Amino acid sequence: MAGRTGEKDDWWVSIPKIELHAHLNGSIRDSTLLELAKSLGEKGSIVFADVEHAILKDDRTLTEVFKLFELIHIVTTDHNILTRITKEVVEDFAAENVVYLELRTTPKKNASIGMSKPSYMEGVIEGLRAVNAVEVALAPHCLGKKGKPFNSGCVCGTPRKRIYIGLLLSIDRRETTASAMETVELALQMRDMGVVGIDLSGNPTVGEWCTFLPALDFARKNGLRITLHCGEVPNLDEIQAMLDFVPERIGHACCFGEEEWKKLLELKIPVEICLTSNIRTETISSIDVHHFVDLYKAEHPIILCTDDAGVFSTSLSSEYILAASTFGLGKQKMLQLAEKAIEFTFADEEVKEELRQIFDSAARTARRDDLMRKEEE
Ligand code: 5GP
């Protein structure tokens, strides 16, 4: 697993959690990235010694992160590798009790290896099918036969834990309107393969909002849900335009001015909060001034997420531990925060209801353990 939790952190691993902001290639295991880079080095496609430092480095600015993604994409843009990474990422999230995962990725083309955006996504779907540590259920419950897992691997006779998956197709800010539209069309074709929405991401200093708007409008008109990376840099005009679009969720919301802040609170757009990512990329100067606390106090909808568990060496459990310890929130409050995320998923009502039951049961267990501990004291 990419994240680092110890034995005393078992409780945080054990509680059910919902992950709504995880980039596939950013969630790659360190060990897998190193292994793949070494193998490309041996083939002479890259000079391993030149990239080893970039992979092992812990603190990176936002600019350095996007440089690392260029390297990651050289290493991972291959159908079989995508399948492997998808399987590993899903199994890593499931291992720390993520019960619902919205995984996002940018469909890519690479003519030299016969890769198109649809075939890129086929590699990802194969990865979901290859998962065998847990049962994979696609978020739109109406798909497939009820109760039948999406993946085929089985542990004979032993019921497996289940993870619900929703896929988001990302538009990279380097793309043209036509290319963004192509991604939305692919997402629409893949609705019966677990695709629930569209994300806008990529280097926030690149591209213009008006380039992506036609594709996002088209996505919305056709029933896809939308989340935007918003306010990673202080581009106030763009933040205003994004908020006026009223996406179903936004990610980060770090560099807001007073007006933007007011609008966000009024519109009650849920915010995907990625603490470690914001600190590592220096988008926020220090954890104690992170806007999590203001949003939490204002009872604004927020969801704790990892962003790029591999790139930032974190895990969802670690993000919960970090928030609890920094902002002085007890386990009960954190469990409630985890549960509230259900309402901000892009899942249908049937899946939400199943998630509510999982969280009800976890809350009962937590209360019982609390009582037993008090009796023993
Ligand atoms: P992929 O889409 O290739 O599976 O995941 C990596 C991509 O996600 C990156 O190339 C970038 O476009 C996007 N991404 C990952 N982390 C961040 C982030 O913190 N901010 C933004 N804006 N984009 C990100």
Short mmCIF file of C-alpha atoms and ligand atoms in Angstrom, two decimals:
data_model
loop_
_atom_site.label_atom_id
_atom_site.label_comp_id
_atom_site.label_asym_id
_atom_site.label_seq_id
_atom_site.Cartn_x
_atom_site.Cartn_y
_atom_site.Cartn_z
CA MET A 1 0.00 0.00 0.00
CA ALA A 2 1.25 3.48 -0.80
CA GLY A 3 0.20 4.96 2.54
CA ARG A 4 1.93 4.65 5.87
CA THR A 5 -0.10 3.60 8.89
CA GLY A 6 1.12 1.69 11.93
CA GLU A 7 -0.49 -0.72 14.36
CA LYS A 8 -1.95 2.05 16.54
CA ASP A 9 -3.71 3.31 13.42
CA ASP A 10 -5.71 0.09 12.98
CA TRP A 11 -8.99 1.78 13.94
CA TRP A 12 -8.64 4.32 11.13
CA VAL A 13 -7.95 1.56 8.66
CA SER A 14 -10.88 -0.50 9.96
CA ILE A 15 -13.63 2.10 9.55
CA PRO A 16 -15.46 2.24 6.23
CA LYS A 17 -14.35 5.14 4.05
CA ILE A 18 -15.33 6.78 0.79
CA GLU A 19 -12.73 8.04 -1.68
CA LEU A 20 -13.96 10.57 -4.24
CA HIS A 21 -10.76 12.20 -5.52
CA ALA A 22 -8.12 9.68 -6.62
CA HIS A 23 -6.18 9.89 -9.90
CA LEU A 24 -5.34 6.45 -11.24
CA ASN A 25 -1.76 7.14 -12.32
CA GLY A 26 -1.09 9.26 -9.23
CA SER A 27 -2.15 6.36 -7.01
CA ILE A 28 0.48 3.98 -8.45
CA ARG A 29 2.51 2.08 -5.83
CA ASP A 30 6.09 3.39 -5.40
CA SER A 31 7.36 -0.16 -5.81
CA THR A 32 5.47 -0.63 -9.11
CA LEU A 33 6.67 2.71 -10.49
CA LEU A 34 10.29 1.90 -9.64
CA GLU A 35 10.01 -1.60 -11.10
CA LEU A 36 8.47 -0.32 -14.35
CA ALA A 37 10.99 2.53 -14.66
CA LYS A 38 13.89 0.07 -14.12
CA SER A 39 12.51 -2.21 -16.80
CA LEU A 40 12.22 0.70 -19.29
CA GLY A 41 15.78 1.68 -18.32
CA GLU A 42 17.00 -1.83 -19.16
CA LYS A 43 15.29 -1.60 -22.55
CA GLY A 44 17.06 1.71 -23.15
CA SER A 45 13.81 3.71 -23.44
CA ILE A 46 14.78 5.94 -20.47
CA VAL A 47 17.91 6.52 -18.39
CA PHE A 48 16.90 5.06 -15.03
CA ALA A 49 19.57 6.97 -13.05
CA ASP A 50 18.06 10.25 -14.31
CA VAL A 51 14.54 9.44 -13.10
CA GLU A 52 15.25 7.52 -9.87
CA HIS A 53 15.71 10.74 -7.90
CA ALA A 54 12.45 12.22 -9.23
CA ILE A 55 10.54 9.09 -8.19
CA LEU A 56 12.05 8.81 -4.70
CA LYS A 57 11.84 12.52 -3.85
CA ASP A 58 9.20 13.26 -1.20
CA ASP A 59 8.50 17.02 -1.40
CA ARG A 60 7.55 18.42 -4.79
CA THR A 61 6.11 21.75 -5.84
CA LEU A 62 3.02 21.72 -8.06
CA THR A 63 5.27 22.28 -11.11
CA GLU A 64 7.51 19.36 -10.12
CA VAL A 65 4.45 17.15 -9.63
CA PHE A 66 3.41 17.74 -13.24
CA LYS A 67 6.96 16.94 -14.40
CA LEU A 68 6.75 13.67 -12.46
CA PHE A 69 3.42 12.90 -14.16
CA GLU A 70 5.13 13.22 -17.54
CA LEU A 71 7.55 10.51 -16.43
CA ILE A 72 4.80 8.36 -14.91
CA HIS A 73 2.87 8.54 -18.17
CA ILE A 74 5.91 7.37 -20.20
CA VAL A 75 6.12 4.40 -17.86
CA THR A 76 2.42 3.54 -17.56
CA THR A 77 0.80 4.34 -20.91
CA ASP A 78 0.54 0.72 -22.04
CA HIS A 79 -2.58 -1.46 -21.98
CA ASN A 80 -1.19 -4.26 -19.80
CA ILE A 81 0.46 -1.86 -17.38
CA LEU A 82 -2.77 0.12 -17.02
CA THR A 83 -4.56 -3.13 -16.20
CA ARG A 84 -1.96 -3.97 -13.54
CA ILE A 85 -2.05 -0.49 -11.99
CA THR A 86 -5.85 -0.40 -11.88
CA LYS A 87 -5.96 -3.79 -10.14
CA GLU A 88 -3.31 -2.74 -7.60
CA VAL A 89 -4.88 0.65 -6.89
CA VAL A 90 -8.34 -0.85 -6.29
CA GLU A 91 -6.90 -3.58 -4.06
CA ASP A 92 -4.89 -1.01 -2.07
CA PHE A 93 -7.97 1.14 -1.42
CA ALA A 94 -10.03 -1.94 -0.53
CA ALA A 95 -7.30 -3.10 1.90
CA GLU A 96 -7.90 0.01 3.98
CA ASN A 97 -11.66 -0.40 3.91
CA VAL A 98 -12.58 2.04 1.21
CA VAL A 99 -16.07 0.75 0.44
CA TYR A 100 -16.82 3.18 -2.40
CA LEU A 101 -14.15 4.51 -4.74
CA GLU A 102 -14.53 7.07 -7.49
CA LEU A 103 -11.41 6.58 -9.56
CA ARG A 104 -10.53 9.14 -12.21
CA THR A 105 -8.19 8.88 -15.14
CA THR A 106 -7.38 10.76 -18.36
CA PRO A 107 -7.97 8.59 -21.45
CA LYS A 108 -4.84 8.87 -23.60
CA LYS A 109 -3.79 8.12 -27.16
CA ASN A 110 -0.49 6.65 -28.29
CA ALA A 111 -0.51 5.67 -31.96
CA SER A 112 2.91 3.99 -31.71
CA ILE A 113 1.44 1.23 -29.53
CA GLY A 114 -2.05 1.29 -31.07
CA MET A 115 -3.60 3.04 -28.10
CA SER A 116 -6.79 5.06 -28.56
CA LYS A 117 -8.89 6.66 -25.80
CA PRO A 118 -11.37 3.72 -25.91
CA SER A 119 -8.58 1.12 -25.81
CA TYR A 120 -6.93 2.99 -22.89
CA MET A 121 -10.21 2.61 -21.00
CA GLU A 122 -10.43 -1.07 -21.98
CA GLY A 123 -7.09 -1.53 -20.19
CA VAL A 124 -8.61 0.10 -17.09
CA ILE A 125 -11.77 -2.02 -17.26
CA GLU A 126 -9.63 -5.17 -17.57
CA GLY A 127 -7.91 -4.05 -14.36
CA LEU A 128 -11.27 -3.89 -12.56
CA ARG A 129 -12.06 -7.40 -13.81
CA ALA A 130 -8.62 -8.64 -12.65
CA VAL A 131 -9.18 -7.59 -9.01
CA ASN A 132 -9.42 -10.71 -6.88
CA ALA A 133 -8.83 -9.54 -3.31
CA VAL A 134 -12.37 -8.11 -3.15
CA GLU A 135 -15.63 -8.16 -5.05
CA VAL A 136 -15.99 -5.24 -7.48
CA ALA A 137 -19.47 -3.77 -7.95
CA LEU A 138 -20.03 -0.92 -10.37
CA ALA A 139 -21.60 2.22 -8.92
CA PRO A 140 -24.69 2.38 -11.14
CA HIS A 141 -26.40 -0.57 -9.53
CA CYS A 142 -28.79 -1.13 -12.37
CA LEU A 143 -25.86 -2.44 -14.41
CA GLY A 144 -25.25 -6.13 -14.71
CA LYS A 145 -27.16 -8.72 -12.78
CA LYS A 146 -27.89 -7.67 -9.25
CA GLY A 147 -25.62 -9.32 -6.70
CA LYS A 148 -23.23 -10.55 -9.40
CA PRO A 149 -19.70 -9.14 -9.05
CA PHE A 150 -18.11 -7.36 -12.02
CA ASN A 151 -14.82 -9.19 -11.51
CA SER A 152 -14.54 -12.89 -12.21
CA GLY A 153 -11.80 -14.04 -9.81
CA CYS A 154 -13.37 -15.84 -6.87
CA VAL A 155 -12.40 -17.27 -3.54
CA CYS A 156 -14.48 -20.44 -3.67
CA GLY A 157 -17.17 -20.55 -1.03
CA THR A 158 -15.78 -17.58 0.93
CA PRO A 159 -17.75 -14.35 0.72
CA ARG A 160 -15.45 -11.46 -0.16
CA LYS A 161 -15.58 -7.86 0.92
CA ARG A 162 -17.16 -5.61 -1.69
CA ILE A 163 -15.95 -2.32 -3.13
CA TYR A 164 -18.22 -0.12 -5.24
CA ILE A 165 -16.45 1.64 -8.09
CA GLY A 166 -17.48 4.66 -10.11
CA LEU A 167 -15.19 5.87 -12.89
CA LEU A 168 -14.63 9.51 -13.82
CA LEU A 169 -13.01 10.38 -17.12
CA SER A 170 -10.63 13.32 -16.77
CA ILE A 171 -10.11 16.07 -19.30
CA ASP A 172 -6.52 17.33 -19.18
CA ARG A 173 -6.18 21.12 -19.35
CA ARG A 174 -3.73 20.72 -22.24
CA GLU A 175 -6.55 19.29 -24.42
CA THR A 176 -8.47 21.07 -27.18
CA THR A 177 -12.26 21.46 -27.21
CA ALA A 178 -12.50 18.63 -29.76
CA SER A 179 -10.37 16.31 -27.65
CA ALA A 180 -12.39 17.16 -24.51
CA MET A 181 -15.58 16.43 -26.44
CA GLU A 182 -14.15 13.07 -27.51
CA THR A 183 -13.59 12.17 -23.84
CA VAL A 184 -17.17 13.13 -22.95
CA GLU A 185 -18.52 11.04 -25.84
CA LEU A 186 -16.45 8.10 -24.62
CA ALA A 187 -17.78 8.59 -21.10
CA LEU A 188 -21.34 8.48 -22.45
CA GLN A 189 -20.61 5.26 -24.33
CA MET A 190 -19.14 3.77 -21.13
CA ARG A 191 -22.02 4.47 -18.78
CA ASP A 192 -22.71 0.74 -18.62
CA MET A 193 -19.07 0.19 -17.60
CA GLY A 194 -19.27 2.21 -14.39
CA VAL A 195 -18.53 5.71 -15.75
CA VAL A 196 -20.45 8.22 -13.64
CA GLY A 197 -18.89 11.55 -14.48
CA ILE A 198 -16.26 13.91 -15.83
CA ASP A 199 -13.33 15.61 -14.11
CA LEU A 200 -11.30 18.60 -15.29
CA SER A 201 -7.68 18.38 -14.12
CA GLY A 202 -4.08 18.83 -15.24
CA ASN A 203 -1.65 21.69 -14.78
CA PRO A 204 -3.78 24.64 -13.54
CA THR A 205 -1.46 27.19 -15.15
CA VAL A 206 -2.23 25.75 -18.60
CA GLY A 207 -5.39 26.15 -20.73
CA GLU A 208 -8.51 28.32 -20.62
CA TRP A 209 -11.87 27.56 -19.01
CA CYS A 210 -13.70 28.51 -22.24
CA THR A 211 -11.90 25.68 -24.07
CA PHE A 212 -13.55 23.02 -21.88
CA LEU A 213 -16.94 24.60 -21.30
CA PRO A 214 -18.64 23.21 -24.46
CA ALA A 215 -17.63 19.64 -23.54
CA LEU A 216 -18.69 20.11 -19.91
CA ASP A 217 -22.05 21.56 -20.98
CA PHE A 218 -22.54 18.61 -23.32
CA ALA A 219 -21.66 16.17 -20.52
CA ARG A 220 -24.12 17.79 -18.16
CA LYS A 221 -26.93 17.87 -20.75
CA ASN A 222 -26.45 14.14 -21.16
CA GLY A 223 -26.65 13.35 -17.46
CA LEU A 224 -22.98 12.99 -16.50
CA ARG A 225 -21.94 14.50 -13.15
CA ILE A 226 -19.05 16.96 -13.06
CA THR A 227 -16.20 17.72 -10.70
CA LEU A 228 -13.62 20.42 -11.39
CA HIS A 229 -10.13 21.07 -10.05
CA CYS A 230 -10.76 24.60 -8.90
CA GLY A 231 -8.57 27.23 -7.26
CA GLU A 232 -5.21 25.46 -7.12
CA VAL A 233 -3.72 28.74 -8.31
CA PRO A 234 -5.12 32.25 -7.66
CA ASN A 235 -6.91 32.67 -11.00
CA LEU A 236 -9.97 34.47 -9.58
CA ASP A 237 -11.78 34.98 -12.91
CA GLU A 238 -11.59 31.29 -13.63
CA ILE A 239 -12.70 30.35 -10.11
CA GLN A 240 -15.75 32.64 -10.51
CA ALA A 241 -16.60 31.10 -13.89
CA MET A 242 -16.24 27.59 -12.50
CA LEU A 243 -18.51 28.37 -9.55
CA ASP A 244 -21.08 29.93 -11.92
CA PHE A 245 -21.14 26.60 -13.74
CA VAL A 246 -22.18 25.02 -10.40
CA PRO A 247 -20.40 21.69 -10.73
CA GLU A 248 -21.61 18.81 -8.54
CA ARG A 249 -18.26 18.94 -6.69
CA ILE A 250 -14.93 20.75 -6.82
CA GLY A 251 -11.44 19.64 -5.83
CA HIS A 252 -9.00 21.64 -3.66
CA ALA A 253 -10.44 25.24 -3.44
CA CYS A 254 -7.12 26.51 -2.06
CA CYS A 255 -6.60 29.97 -3.58
CA PHE A 256 -10.03 31.58 -3.18
CA GLY A 257 -10.54 35.29 -2.58
CA GLU A 258 -13.28 36.59 -0.28
CA GLU A 259 -15.88 36.84 -3.05
CA GLU A 260 -15.21 33.31 -4.28
CA TRP A 261 -15.35 31.98 -0.74
CA LYS A 262 -18.74 33.62 -0.20
CA LYS A 263 -20.08 32.21 -3.44
CA LEU A 264 -18.83 28.70 -2.62
CA LEU A 265 -20.58 28.77 0.77
CA GLU A 266 -23.80 30.09 -0.76
CA LEU A 267 -23.85 27.47 -3.50
CA LYS A 268 -22.90 24.69 -1.04
CA ILE A 269 -20.77 22.94 -3.66
CA PRO A 270 -19.08 19.97 -1.95
CA VAL A 271 -15.28 20.25 -1.76
CA GLU A 272 -12.89 17.32 -2.13
CA ILE A 273 -10.13 18.07 0.39
CA CYS A 274 -6.65 16.65 -0.18
CA LEU A 275 -4.56 17.73 2.85
CA THR A 276 -1.22 16.03 2.16
CA SER A 277 -1.32 16.94 -1.53
CA ASN A 278 -1.95 20.63 -0.74
CA ILE A 279 0.91 20.75 1.77
CA ARG A 280 3.39 18.79 -0.36
CA THR A 281 2.73 20.96 -3.41
CA GLU A 282 2.82 24.11 -1.25
CA THR A 283 -0.63 25.16 -2.47
CA ILE A 284 -1.33 25.76 1.24
CA SER A 285 1.53 27.09 3.38
CA SER A 286 0.94 24.90 6.44
CA ILE A 287 -1.59 22.37 7.64
CA ASP A 288 -2.84 24.44 10.60
CA VAL A 289 -4.07 27.18 8.24
CA HIS A 290 -5.76 24.75 5.86
CA HIS A 291 -9.31 25.79 4.87
CA PHE A 292 -10.60 22.37 6.00
CA VAL A 293 -11.20 23.85 9.42
CA ASP A 294 -13.24 26.84 8.19
CA LEU A 295 -15.34 24.67 5.89
CA TYR A 296 -15.86 22.11 8.66
CA LYS A 297 -16.95 24.80 11.14
CA ALA A 298 -19.31 26.30 8.52
CA GLU A 299 -20.80 22.80 8.07
CA HIS A 300 -19.97 23.07 4.40
CA PRO A 301 -20.00 19.70 2.56
CA ILE A 302 -16.44 18.33 2.50
CA ILE A 303 -14.90 14.98 1.71
CA LEU A 304 -11.39 13.90 2.76
CA CYS A 305 -9.50 12.41 -0.19
CA THR A 306 -5.98 11.34 -1.19
CA ASP A 307 -5.55 12.91 -4.68
CA ASP A 308 -2.43 10.88 -5.57
CA ALA A 309 -1.73 8.30 -2.86
CA GLY A 310 1.42 7.04 -4.62
CA VAL A 311 2.93 10.36 -5.62
CA PHE A 312 2.34 11.87 -2.17
CA SER A 313 3.01 8.66 -0.16
CA THR A 314 -0.29 8.81 1.65
CA SER A 315 -3.45 6.74 2.15
CA LEU A 316 -7.03 7.65 2.99
CA SER A 317 -6.57 6.38 6.57
CA SER A 318 -3.51 8.65 6.90
CA GLU A 319 -5.58 11.63 5.70
CA TYR A 320 -8.20 10.89 8.39
CA ILE A 321 -5.49 10.60 11.06
CA LEU A 322 -3.93 13.87 9.89
CA ALA A 323 -7.26 15.75 9.96
CA ALA A 324 -8.23 14.32 13.38
CA SER A 325 -4.90 15.14 15.00
CA THR A 326 -4.46 18.58 13.40
CA PHE A 327 -7.97 19.87 13.97
CA GLY A 328 -8.70 18.05 17.25
CA LEU A 329 -11.61 15.96 15.96
CA GLY A 330 -12.57 12.77 17.84
CA LYS A 331 -13.23 9.37 16.27
CA GLN A 332 -17.03 9.81 16.43
CA LYS A 333 -16.83 13.09 14.49
CA MET A 334 -14.48 11.57 11.95
CA LEU A 335 -16.76 8.61 11.41
CA GLN A 336 -19.64 11.03 10.84
CA LEU A 337 -17.50 12.95 8.34
CA ALA A 338 -16.73 9.71 6.49
CA GLU A 339 -20.44 8.82 6.40
CA LYS A 340 -21.53 12.22 5.07
CA ALA A 341 -19.48 11.57 1.93
CA ILE A 342 -22.20 9.11 0.81
CA GLU A 343 -24.44 12.02 -0.19
CA PHE A 344 -21.72 13.58 -2.36
CA THR A 345 -20.92 10.46 -4.38
CA PHE A 346 -22.11 10.21 -7.98
CA ALA A 347 -23.71 6.84 -7.15
CA ASP A 348 -27.39 6.06 -7.60
CA GLU A 349 -29.81 5.89 -4.67
CA GLU A 350 -29.63 2.10 -4.41
CA VAL A 351 -25.85 2.11 -3.90
CA LYS A 352 -26.16 5.03 -1.46
CA GLU A 353 -28.65 3.02 0.59
CA GLU A 354 -26.24 0.08 0.77
CA LEU A 355 -23.46 2.43 1.86
CA ARG A 356 -25.71 3.88 4.58
CA GLN A 357 -26.22 0.38 5.97
CA ILE A 358 -22.44 -0.23 6.03
CA PHE A 359 -21.89 3.01 7.94
CA ASP A 360 -24.80 2.34 10.35
CA SER A 361 -23.23 -0.96 11.25
CA ALA A 362 -19.78 0.67 11.73
CA ALA A 363 -21.33 3.36 13.97
CA ARG A 364 -23.04 0.66 16.10
CA THR A 365 -19.73 -1.19 16.49
CA ALA A 366 -17.94 2.03 17.43
CA ARG A 367 -20.59 2.84 20.09
CA ARG A 368 -20.42 -0.70 21.51
CA ASP A 369 -16.59 -0.59 21.68
CA ASP A 370 -16.82 2.79 23.39
CA LEU A 371 -19.23 1.44 26.01
CA MET A 372 -17.04 -1.61 26.66
CA ARG A 373 -13.96 0.59 27.03
CA LYS A 374 -15.76 2.85 29.52
CA GLU A 375 -16.94 -0.17 31.54
CA GLU A 376 -13.39 -1.48 31.73
CA GLU A 377 -12.03 1.88 32.96
P1 5GP B 1 -4.19 9.96 -14.80
O1 5GP B 1 -5.30 10.85 -15.29
O2 5GP B 1 -3.07 9.86 -15.79
O3 5GP B 1 -4.66 8.62 -14.32
O4 5GP B 1 -3.61 10.64 -13.47
C1 5GP B 1 -2.61 11.63 -13.47
C2 5GP B 1 -3.13 12.94 -14.02
O5 5GP B 1 -4.11 13.48 -13.12
C3 5GP B 1 -2.07 14.04 -14.10
O6 5GP B 1 -1.36 13.99 -15.30
C4 5GP B 1 -2.92 15.31 -13.99
O7 5GP B 1 -3.50 15.63 -15.24
C5 5GP B 1 -4.01 14.90 -13.04
N1 5GP B 1 -3.66 15.26 -11.65
C6 5GP B 1 -3.16 14.47 -10.69
N2 5GP B 1 -2.98 15.16 -9.54
C7 5GP B 1 -3.38 16.41 -9.79
C8 5GP B 1 -3.46 17.59 -8.98
O8 5GP B 1 -3.10 17.64 -7.80
N3 5GP B 1 -3.96 18.71 -9.61
C9 5GP B 1 -4.37 18.71 -10.91
N4 5GP B 1 -4.83 19.84 -11.41
N5 5GP B 1 -4.31 17.61 -11.68
C10 5GP B 1 -3.82 16.48 -11.12
#
